XYZ file of C-alpha atoms in Angstrom:
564
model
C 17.853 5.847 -20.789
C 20.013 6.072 -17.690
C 19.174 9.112 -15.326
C 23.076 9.726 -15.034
C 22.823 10.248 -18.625
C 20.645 13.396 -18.840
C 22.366 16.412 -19.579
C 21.691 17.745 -16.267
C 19.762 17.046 -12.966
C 17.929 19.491 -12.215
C 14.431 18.944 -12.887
C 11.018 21.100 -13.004
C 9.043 18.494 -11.702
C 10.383 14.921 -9.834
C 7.893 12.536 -8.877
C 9.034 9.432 -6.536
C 7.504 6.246 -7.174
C 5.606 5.079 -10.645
C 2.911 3.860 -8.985
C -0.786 4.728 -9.501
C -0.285 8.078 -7.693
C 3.050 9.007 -9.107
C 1.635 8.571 -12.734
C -1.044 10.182 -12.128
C 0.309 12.921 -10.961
C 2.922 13.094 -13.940
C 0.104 12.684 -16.609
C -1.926 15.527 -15.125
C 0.888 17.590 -14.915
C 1.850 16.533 -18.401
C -1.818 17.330 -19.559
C -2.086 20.646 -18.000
C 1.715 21.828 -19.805
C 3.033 20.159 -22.914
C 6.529 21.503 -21.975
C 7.182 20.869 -18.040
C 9.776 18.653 -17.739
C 8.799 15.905 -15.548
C 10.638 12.725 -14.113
C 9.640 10.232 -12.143
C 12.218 7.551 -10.276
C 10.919 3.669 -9.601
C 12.940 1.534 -7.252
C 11.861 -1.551 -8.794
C 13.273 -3.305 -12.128
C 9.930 -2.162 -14.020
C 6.774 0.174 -13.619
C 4.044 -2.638 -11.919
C 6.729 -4.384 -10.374
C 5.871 -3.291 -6.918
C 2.420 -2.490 -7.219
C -0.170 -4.988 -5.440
C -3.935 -4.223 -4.170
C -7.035 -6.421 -4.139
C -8.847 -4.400 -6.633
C -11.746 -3.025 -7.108
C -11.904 0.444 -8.862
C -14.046 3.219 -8.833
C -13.080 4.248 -12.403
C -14.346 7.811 -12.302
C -10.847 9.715 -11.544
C -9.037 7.510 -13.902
C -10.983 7.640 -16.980
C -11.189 11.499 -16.698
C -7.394 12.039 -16.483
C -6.678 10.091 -18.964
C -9.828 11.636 -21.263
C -8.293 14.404 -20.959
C -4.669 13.736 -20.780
C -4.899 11.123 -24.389
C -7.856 10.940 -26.129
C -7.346 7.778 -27.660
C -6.401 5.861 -24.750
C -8.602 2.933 -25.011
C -7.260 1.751 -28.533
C -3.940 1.226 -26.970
C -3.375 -2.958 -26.753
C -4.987 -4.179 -23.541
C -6.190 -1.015 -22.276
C -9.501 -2.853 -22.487
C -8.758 -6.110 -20.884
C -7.166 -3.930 -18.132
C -10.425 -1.912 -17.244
C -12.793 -4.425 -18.629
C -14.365 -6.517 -16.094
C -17.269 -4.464 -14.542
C -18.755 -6.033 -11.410
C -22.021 -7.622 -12.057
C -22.520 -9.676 -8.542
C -21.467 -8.272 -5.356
C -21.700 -10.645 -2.183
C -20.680 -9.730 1.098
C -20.272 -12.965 3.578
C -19.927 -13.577 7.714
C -18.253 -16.804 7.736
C -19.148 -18.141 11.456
C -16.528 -20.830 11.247
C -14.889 -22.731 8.897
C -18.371 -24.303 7.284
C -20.779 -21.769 7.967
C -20.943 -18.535 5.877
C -24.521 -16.051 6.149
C -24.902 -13.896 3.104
C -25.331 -10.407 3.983
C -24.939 -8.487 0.653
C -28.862 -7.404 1.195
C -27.657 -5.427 4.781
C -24.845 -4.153 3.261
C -27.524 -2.858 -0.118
C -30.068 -1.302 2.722
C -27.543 0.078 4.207
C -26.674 1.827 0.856
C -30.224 3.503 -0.223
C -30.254 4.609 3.626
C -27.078 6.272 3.351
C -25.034 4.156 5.590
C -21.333 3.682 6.346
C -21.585 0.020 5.677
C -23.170 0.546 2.159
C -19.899 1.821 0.761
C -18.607 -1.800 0.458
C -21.176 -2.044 -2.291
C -19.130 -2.531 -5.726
C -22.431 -2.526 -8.331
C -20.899 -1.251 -11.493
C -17.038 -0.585 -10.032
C -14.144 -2.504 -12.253
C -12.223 -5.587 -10.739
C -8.437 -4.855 -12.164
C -4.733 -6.186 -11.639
C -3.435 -2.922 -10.019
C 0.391 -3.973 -11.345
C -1.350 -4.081 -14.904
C -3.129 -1.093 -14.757
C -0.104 1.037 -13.218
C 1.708 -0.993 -16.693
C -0.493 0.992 -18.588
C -0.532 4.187 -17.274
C 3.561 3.784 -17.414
C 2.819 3.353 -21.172
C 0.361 6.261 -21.930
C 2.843 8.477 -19.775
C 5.917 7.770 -21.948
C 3.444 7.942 -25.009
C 3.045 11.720 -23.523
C 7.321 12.606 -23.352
C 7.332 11.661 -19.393
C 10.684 10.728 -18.407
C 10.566 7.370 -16.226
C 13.489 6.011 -14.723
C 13.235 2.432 -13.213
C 15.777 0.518 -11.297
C 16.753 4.247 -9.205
C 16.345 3.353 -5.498
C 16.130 7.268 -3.363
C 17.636 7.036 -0.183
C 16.316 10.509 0.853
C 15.500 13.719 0.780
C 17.976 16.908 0.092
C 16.514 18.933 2.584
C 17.902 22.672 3.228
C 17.326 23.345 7.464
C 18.503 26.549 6.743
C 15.991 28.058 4.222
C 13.478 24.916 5.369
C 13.175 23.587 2.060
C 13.692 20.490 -0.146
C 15.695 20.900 -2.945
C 16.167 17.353 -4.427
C 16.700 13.338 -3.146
C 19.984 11.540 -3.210
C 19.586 8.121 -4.690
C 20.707 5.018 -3.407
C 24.457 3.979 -3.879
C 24.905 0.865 -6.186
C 27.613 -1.826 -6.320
C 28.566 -2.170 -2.605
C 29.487 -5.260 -1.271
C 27.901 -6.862 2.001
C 30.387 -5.231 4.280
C 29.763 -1.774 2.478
C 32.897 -1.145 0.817
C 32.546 -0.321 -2.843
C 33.365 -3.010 -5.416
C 34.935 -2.505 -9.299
C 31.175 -1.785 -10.452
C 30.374 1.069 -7.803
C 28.317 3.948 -8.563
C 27.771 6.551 -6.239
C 23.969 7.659 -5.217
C 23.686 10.581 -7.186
C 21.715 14.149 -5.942
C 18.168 15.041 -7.727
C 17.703 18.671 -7.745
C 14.227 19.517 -8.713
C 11.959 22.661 -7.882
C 8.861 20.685 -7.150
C 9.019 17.137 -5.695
C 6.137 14.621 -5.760
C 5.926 12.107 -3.050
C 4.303 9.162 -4.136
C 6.065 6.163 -3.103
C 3.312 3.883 -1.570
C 2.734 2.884 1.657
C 5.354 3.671 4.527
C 6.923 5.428 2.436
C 11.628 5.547 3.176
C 11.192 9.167 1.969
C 8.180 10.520 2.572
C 9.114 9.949 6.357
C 12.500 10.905 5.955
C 10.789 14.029 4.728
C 8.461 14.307 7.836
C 11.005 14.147 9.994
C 13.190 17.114 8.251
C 10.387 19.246 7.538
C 8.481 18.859 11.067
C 5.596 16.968 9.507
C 3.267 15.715 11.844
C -0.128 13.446 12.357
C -2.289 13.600 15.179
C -2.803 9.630 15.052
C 0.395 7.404 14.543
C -0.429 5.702 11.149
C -2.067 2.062 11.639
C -1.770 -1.041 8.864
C -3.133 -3.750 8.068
C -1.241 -6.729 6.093
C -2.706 -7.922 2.560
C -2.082 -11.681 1.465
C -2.943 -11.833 -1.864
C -2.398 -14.967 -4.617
C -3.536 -15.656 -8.208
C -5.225 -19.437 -8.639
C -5.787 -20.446 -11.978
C -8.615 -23.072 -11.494
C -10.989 -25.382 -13.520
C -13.191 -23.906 -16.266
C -15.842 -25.152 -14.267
C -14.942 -23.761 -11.302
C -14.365 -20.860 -12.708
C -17.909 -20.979 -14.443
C -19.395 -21.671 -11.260
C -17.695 -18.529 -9.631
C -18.720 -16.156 -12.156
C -16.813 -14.010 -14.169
C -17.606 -10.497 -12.832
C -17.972 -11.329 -9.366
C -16.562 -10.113 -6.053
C -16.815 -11.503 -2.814
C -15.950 -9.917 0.673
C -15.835 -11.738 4.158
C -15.589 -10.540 7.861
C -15.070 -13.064 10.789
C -13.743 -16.589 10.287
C -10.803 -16.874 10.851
C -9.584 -13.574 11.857
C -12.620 -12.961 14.149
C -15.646 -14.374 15.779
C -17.631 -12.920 18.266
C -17.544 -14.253 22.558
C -14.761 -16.340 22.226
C -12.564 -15.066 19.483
C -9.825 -14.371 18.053
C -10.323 -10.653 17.289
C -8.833 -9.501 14.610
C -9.639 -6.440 12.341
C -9.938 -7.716 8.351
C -11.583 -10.095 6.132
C -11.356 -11.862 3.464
C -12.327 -11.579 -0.506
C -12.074 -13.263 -3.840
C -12.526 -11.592 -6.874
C -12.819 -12.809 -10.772
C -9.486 -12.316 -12.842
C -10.636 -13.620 -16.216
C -8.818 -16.577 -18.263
C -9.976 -19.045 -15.188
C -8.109 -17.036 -12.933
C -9.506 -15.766 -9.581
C -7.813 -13.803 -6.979
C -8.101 -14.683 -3.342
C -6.481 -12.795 -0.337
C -7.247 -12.068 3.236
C -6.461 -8.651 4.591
C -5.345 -8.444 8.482
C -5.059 -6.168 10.491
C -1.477 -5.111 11.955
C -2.668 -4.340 15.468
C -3.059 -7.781 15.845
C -2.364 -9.068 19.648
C -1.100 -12.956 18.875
C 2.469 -13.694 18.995
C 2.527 -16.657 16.676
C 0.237 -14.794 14.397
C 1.151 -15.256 9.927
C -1.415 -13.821 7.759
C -0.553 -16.125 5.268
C -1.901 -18.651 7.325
C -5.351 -16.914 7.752
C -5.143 -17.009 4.467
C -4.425 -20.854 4.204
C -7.459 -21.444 6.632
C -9.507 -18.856 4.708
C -9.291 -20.815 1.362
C -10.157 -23.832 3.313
C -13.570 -22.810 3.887
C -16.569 -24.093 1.952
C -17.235 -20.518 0.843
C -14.231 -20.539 -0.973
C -12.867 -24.208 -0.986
C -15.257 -25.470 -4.019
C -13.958 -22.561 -6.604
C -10.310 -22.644 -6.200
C -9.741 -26.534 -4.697
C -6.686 -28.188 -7.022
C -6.332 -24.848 -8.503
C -2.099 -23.710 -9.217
C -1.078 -20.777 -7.597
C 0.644 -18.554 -10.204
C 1.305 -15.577 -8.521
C 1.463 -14.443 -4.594
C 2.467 -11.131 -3.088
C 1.838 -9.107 0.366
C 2.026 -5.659 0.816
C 0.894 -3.188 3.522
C -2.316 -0.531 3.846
C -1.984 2.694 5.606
C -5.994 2.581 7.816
C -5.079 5.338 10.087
C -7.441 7.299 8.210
C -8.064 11.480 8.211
C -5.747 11.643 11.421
C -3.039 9.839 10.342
C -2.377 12.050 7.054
C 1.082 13.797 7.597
C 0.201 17.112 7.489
C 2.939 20.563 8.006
C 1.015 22.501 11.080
C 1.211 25.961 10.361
C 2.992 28.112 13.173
C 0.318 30.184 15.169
C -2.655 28.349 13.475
C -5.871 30.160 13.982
C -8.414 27.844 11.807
C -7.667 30.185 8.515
C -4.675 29.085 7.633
C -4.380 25.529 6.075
C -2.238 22.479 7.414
C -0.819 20.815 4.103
C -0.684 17.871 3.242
C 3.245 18.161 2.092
C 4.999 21.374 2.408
C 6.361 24.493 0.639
C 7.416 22.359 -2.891
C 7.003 18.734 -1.908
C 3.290 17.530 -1.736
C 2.507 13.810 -0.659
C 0.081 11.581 -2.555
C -1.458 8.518 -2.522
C -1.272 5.571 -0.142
C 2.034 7.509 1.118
C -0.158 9.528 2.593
C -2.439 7.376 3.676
C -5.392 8.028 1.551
C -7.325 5.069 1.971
C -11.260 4.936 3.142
C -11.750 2.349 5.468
C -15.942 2.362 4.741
C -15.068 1.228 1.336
C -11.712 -0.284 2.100
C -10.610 1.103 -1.074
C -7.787 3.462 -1.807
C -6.360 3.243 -5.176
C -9.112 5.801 -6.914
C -7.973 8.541 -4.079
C -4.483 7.788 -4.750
C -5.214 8.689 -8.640
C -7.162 11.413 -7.812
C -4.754 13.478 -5.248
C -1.899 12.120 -8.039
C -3.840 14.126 -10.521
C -4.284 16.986 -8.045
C -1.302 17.148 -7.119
C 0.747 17.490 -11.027
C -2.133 20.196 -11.675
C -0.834 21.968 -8.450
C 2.934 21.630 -9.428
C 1.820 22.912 -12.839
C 0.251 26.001 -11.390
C 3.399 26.681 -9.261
C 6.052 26.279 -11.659
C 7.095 29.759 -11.206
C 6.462 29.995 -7.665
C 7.074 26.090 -6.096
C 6.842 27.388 -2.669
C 2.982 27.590 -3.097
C 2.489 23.957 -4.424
C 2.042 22.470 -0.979
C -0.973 24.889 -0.160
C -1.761 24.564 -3.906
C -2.097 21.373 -3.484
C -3.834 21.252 -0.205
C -6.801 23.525 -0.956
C -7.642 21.080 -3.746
C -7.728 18.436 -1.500
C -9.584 20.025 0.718
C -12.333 20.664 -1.780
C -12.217 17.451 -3.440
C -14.197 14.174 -2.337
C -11.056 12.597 -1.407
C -10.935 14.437 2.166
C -14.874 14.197 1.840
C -14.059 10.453 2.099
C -11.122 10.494 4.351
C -13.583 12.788 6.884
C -16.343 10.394 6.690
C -14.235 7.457 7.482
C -12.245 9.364 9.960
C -13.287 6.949 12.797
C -14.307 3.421 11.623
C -10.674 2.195 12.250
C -9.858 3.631 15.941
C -13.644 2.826 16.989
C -12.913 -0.939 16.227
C -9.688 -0.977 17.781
C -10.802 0.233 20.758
C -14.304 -1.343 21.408
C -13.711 -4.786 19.382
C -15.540 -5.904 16.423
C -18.491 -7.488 17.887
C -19.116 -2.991 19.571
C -17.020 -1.194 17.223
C -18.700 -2.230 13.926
C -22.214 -1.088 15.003
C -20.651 2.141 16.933
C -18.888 2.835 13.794
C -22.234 3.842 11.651
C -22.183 6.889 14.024
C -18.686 7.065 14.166
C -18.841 10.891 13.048
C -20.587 12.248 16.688
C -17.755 10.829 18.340
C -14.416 12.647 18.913
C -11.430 11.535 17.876
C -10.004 8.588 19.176
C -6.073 7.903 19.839
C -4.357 5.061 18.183
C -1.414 3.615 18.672
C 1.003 1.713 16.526
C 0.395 -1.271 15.998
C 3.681 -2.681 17.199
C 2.569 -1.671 20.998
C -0.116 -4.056 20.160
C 1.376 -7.463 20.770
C 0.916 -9.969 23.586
C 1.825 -13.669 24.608
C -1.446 -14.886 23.733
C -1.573 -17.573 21.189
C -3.783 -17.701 17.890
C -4.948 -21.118 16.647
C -5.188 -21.876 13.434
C -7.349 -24.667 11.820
C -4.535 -26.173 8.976
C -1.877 -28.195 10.315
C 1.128 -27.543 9.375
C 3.799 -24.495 8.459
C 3.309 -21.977 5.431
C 5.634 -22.887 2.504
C 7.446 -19.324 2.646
C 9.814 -20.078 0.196
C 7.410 -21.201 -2.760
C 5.682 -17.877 -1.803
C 8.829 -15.991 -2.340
C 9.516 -17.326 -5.476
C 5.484 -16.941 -6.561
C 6.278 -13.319 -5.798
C 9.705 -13.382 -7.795
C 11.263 -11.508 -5.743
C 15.042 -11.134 -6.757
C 18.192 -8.631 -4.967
C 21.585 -8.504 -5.757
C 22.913 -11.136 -3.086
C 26.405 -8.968 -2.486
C 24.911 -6.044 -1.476
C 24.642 -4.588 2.116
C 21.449 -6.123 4.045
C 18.318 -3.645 3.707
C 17.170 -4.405 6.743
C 18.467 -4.239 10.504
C 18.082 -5.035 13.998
C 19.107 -2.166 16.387
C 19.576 -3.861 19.260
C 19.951 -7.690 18.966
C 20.117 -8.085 22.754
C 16.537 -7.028 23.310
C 15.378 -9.951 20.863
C 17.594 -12.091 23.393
C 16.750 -11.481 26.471
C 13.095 -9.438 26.157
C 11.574 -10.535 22.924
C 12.257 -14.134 23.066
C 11.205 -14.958 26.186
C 7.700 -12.878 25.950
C 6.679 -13.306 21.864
C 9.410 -16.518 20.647
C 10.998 -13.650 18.364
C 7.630 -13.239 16.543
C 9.587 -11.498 13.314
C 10.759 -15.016 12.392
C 6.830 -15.762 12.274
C 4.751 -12.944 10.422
C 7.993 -12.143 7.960
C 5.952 -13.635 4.630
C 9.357 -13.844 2.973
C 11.152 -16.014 5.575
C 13.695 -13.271 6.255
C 14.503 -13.634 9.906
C 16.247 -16.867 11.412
C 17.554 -17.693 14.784
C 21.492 -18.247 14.515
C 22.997 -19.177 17.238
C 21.517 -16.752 20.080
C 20.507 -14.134 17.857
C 18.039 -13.054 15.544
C 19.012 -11.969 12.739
C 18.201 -10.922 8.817
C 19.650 -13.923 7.351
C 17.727 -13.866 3.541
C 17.444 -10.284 2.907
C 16.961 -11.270 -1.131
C 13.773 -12.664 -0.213
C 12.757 -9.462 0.615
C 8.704 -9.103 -0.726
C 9.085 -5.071 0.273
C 5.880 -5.207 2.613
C 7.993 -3.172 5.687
C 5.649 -5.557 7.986
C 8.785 -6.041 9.763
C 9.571 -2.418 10.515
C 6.134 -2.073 11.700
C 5.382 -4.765 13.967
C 8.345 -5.988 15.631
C 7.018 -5.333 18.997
C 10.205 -3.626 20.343
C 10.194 -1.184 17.516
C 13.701 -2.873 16.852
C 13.510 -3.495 13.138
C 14.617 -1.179 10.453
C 13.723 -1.361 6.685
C 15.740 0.830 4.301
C 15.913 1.236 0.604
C 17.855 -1.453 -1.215
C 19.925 -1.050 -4.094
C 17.118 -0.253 -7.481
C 16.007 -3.372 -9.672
C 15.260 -5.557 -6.547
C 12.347 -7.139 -4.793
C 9.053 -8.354 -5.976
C 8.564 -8.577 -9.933
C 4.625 -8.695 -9.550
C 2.848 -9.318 -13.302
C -0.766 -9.511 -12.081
C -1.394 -8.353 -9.240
């Protein structure tokens, strides 16, 4: 059904985004009251669309919402194929080069029983899953359960009353303009949302959950840092696939983001993990601070498969899939938190505020010991719909609601733990920071800037000749827009990519885009393919002028991701 055709719109509870967090946060809500009316608004053509991570689950926060939330869950068709594959063999790697790998899964295991900050990488007994197939089935279970879920409804922002300081709704995004903006025969205007409580979950870097943060004098005491995730599907050999193992996981640091003395120094790694049905998923995740000019992740990731590690288990395999997306690694400080006026240390700095609380990766609950976020963004989902259940009558209160369970919950446990692994490295290198980092808590905190301040006209070198097929990776991603519409993205001032960003970083947008957006025409730089759009906002965040802007496109478009 078409949101436009509900009776009305004014809803109890509106959740934005049917990811992870936003269904979670709808099926706890659901499970908690049988009669709330709750909605939740996708931007892309289906639920798992947009919805990419490596993964590896802790299933703890998932199987007890949805214990409690339907019973029966795990006869539903491929609920078990989606949660099915426990890890069995963990292996944690230091590639020194593109030959030389040292197994240090025992470290990482010592480092474990001792209680460690490196042990957390440990994935004994966690579940390797396709986050756009599990976020498929909780989209199932919470229609199953009378949720309303709307896909194809881009929100361009927040209703927000200055007046009262409140949120009352979003406005979605208009539909059927043509590329100069003027409305054509099919033209449908972006409709207002009202709703009493609003659920933020839209992923990382979030269109509205900023929006929000702006209007409602949100506020972080680190700017939020990211790193960029490469991630493709390789269906390979049954022997190779034999040989890899069917429950395995592998994770990497240094070659060939980092190595220590000489370099480069990048933050990240590398991982592949077992899909099942001969498939195995490799990616390399990189961090966005990165300081090289002529810097692609995707080819990291081309040199990263290239090493014997990795070469022997995927080599002649077909890519099936590929996607990119972003992760929020700003950790505890980053979290976008309303500071109450006159705070004295009672009174509690939410994570959201008065009726809009913010979940998941959009706020940025991700914990860089076990570079894992997807069971927090469950969890706060689920605490959040209990909290919007408990306010019904009295939304104002969901925000602190809301907060207090946080604060009580392992997920800020986590978040506080991890609070300084990411600004240590960034400031003392990888070769310092890593070691400094398992007594990262006795420091204070440490200030970290975007990443887009990052970038210099140093040069990275990479070991494969040759340029990264963007458009096959586009098309891997399928990745689809409605070519007449009005570009998504912009440049704010085109003369500073002429005369500043040229000369220092050779217009280094045309280079990291994954999706081949960016072309030089003429003198300019401009947004030339904005349907190839992959949705990643790597743009936005790393044009080292700050000069890019990524908005909401019309609903249906961008990536149609299946497995990933």
């Amino acid at each position: 059904m078409d949101i436009k055709e509900k009776d009305n719109t004014h809803i109890s509870i509106l959740v934005v985004g049917a990811g992870p967090a936003g269904l979670a946060s709808a099926i706890a809500a659901r499970s908690a009251n049988k009669d709330a009316e709750i909605v939740v608004l996708e931007k892309g053509e289906s639920v798992g669309n947009h919805n990419l991570s490596g993964a590896v689950l802790e299933t703890a926060s998932l199987i007890r919402l949805l214990d409690e939330a339907r019973p029966d869950w795990k006869t539903i068709k491929g609920a078990d194929s989606v949660l099915g594959r426990v890890v069995k063999e963990d292996d944690v790697h230091f590639l020194l080069g593109k030959e030389l790998a040292v197994n240090i899964s025992f470290l990482m295991k010592i480092c474990k029983k001792l209680g460690l900050s490196f042990g957390e990488i440990c994935n004994d007994g966690n579940t390797i899953v396709s986050t756009s197939r599990l976020t498929r089935l909780l989209g199932e279970i919470a229609l199953s359960l009378g949720i309303e879920i709307y896909t194809g409804f881009g929100v361009k922002e927040i209703l927000y009353d200055q007046d009262n300081r409140k949120a009352h709704g979003v406005k979605l995004v208009e539909q059927g303009l043509d590329k100069e903006g003027d409305p054509q025969p099919n033209y449908i205007e972006g409709e207002a949302i009202t709703a009493d409580i609003i659920i933020l979950a839209e992923g990382t870097d979030g269109l509205v959950t900023e929006d929000f943060a702006v209007k409602a004098g949100l506020s972080r005491k680190n700017d939020q840092v990211f790193s960029v995730g490469v991630k493709e599907i390789i269906r390979v050999s049954k022997q190779q696939y034999a040989l890899f193992g069917d429950n395995r996981v592998v994770h990497t640091m240094g070659y060939p983001l980092w190595l220590p003395i000489f370099g480069p120094a990048i933050f990240g790694g590398g991982f592949a993990y077992s899909c099942g049905e001969n498939k195995i998923a490799v990616g390399i995740i990189s961090g966005a601070d990165w300081k090289y000019y002529n810097f692609n992740p995707q080819k990291a990731l081309r040199d990263f498969k290239q090493h014997t590690l990795i070469k022997e288990f995927i080599d002649g395999g077909e890519i099936i899939e590929a996607g990119v997306k972003m992760i929020p690694e700003g950790g505890y400080y980053a979290v976008p938190r309303y500071l109450q006026p006159g705070t004295d240390g009672k009174k509690m700095n939410t994570v959201g505020y008065k009726n809009v609380m913010i979940v998941g990766d959009s706020a940025g609950f991700v914990n860089m010991n076990k570079i894992k976020g997807l069971h927090n963004a469950i969890e706060s989902g689920a605490l959040a719909g209990n909290a919007a259940i408990k306010c019904l009558k009295d939304p104002e209160k969901a925000a602190d609601e809301y907060t207090g369970r946080l604060e009580s919950n392992f997920v800020m446990d986590e978040m506080k733990s991890a609070r300084n692994l990411r600004a240590i490295v960034a400031r003392f290198g990888q070769a310092i920071g890593f070691p400094l980092s398992l007594f990262g808590n006795l420091f204070p905190r440490f200030a970290m800037e975007a990443d887009y301040k990052a970038m210099t006209s140093r040069k990275f070198t990479f070991d494969t000749p040759g340029e990264f097929d963007k458009a096959t990776f586009v098309a891997l991603a399928g990745t689809e827009h409605r070519e007449e519409q009005p570009s998504h993205l912009s440049i704010s001032d085109p003369d500073l990519c002429i005369n500043k960003c040229d000369p220092l970083f050779h217009r280094a947008c045309i280079t990291f885009c994954p999706a081949g957006v960016y072309e030089k025409i003429g003198i300019e730089t401009r947004p030339a393919n904005p349907s190839n759009c992959v949705h990643c906002k790597t743009c936005q965040r790393k044009c080292p002028f700050d000069n890019i802007r990524w908005t909401v496109p019309e609903g249906n478009g961008g990536p149609r991701y299946k497995q990933m």
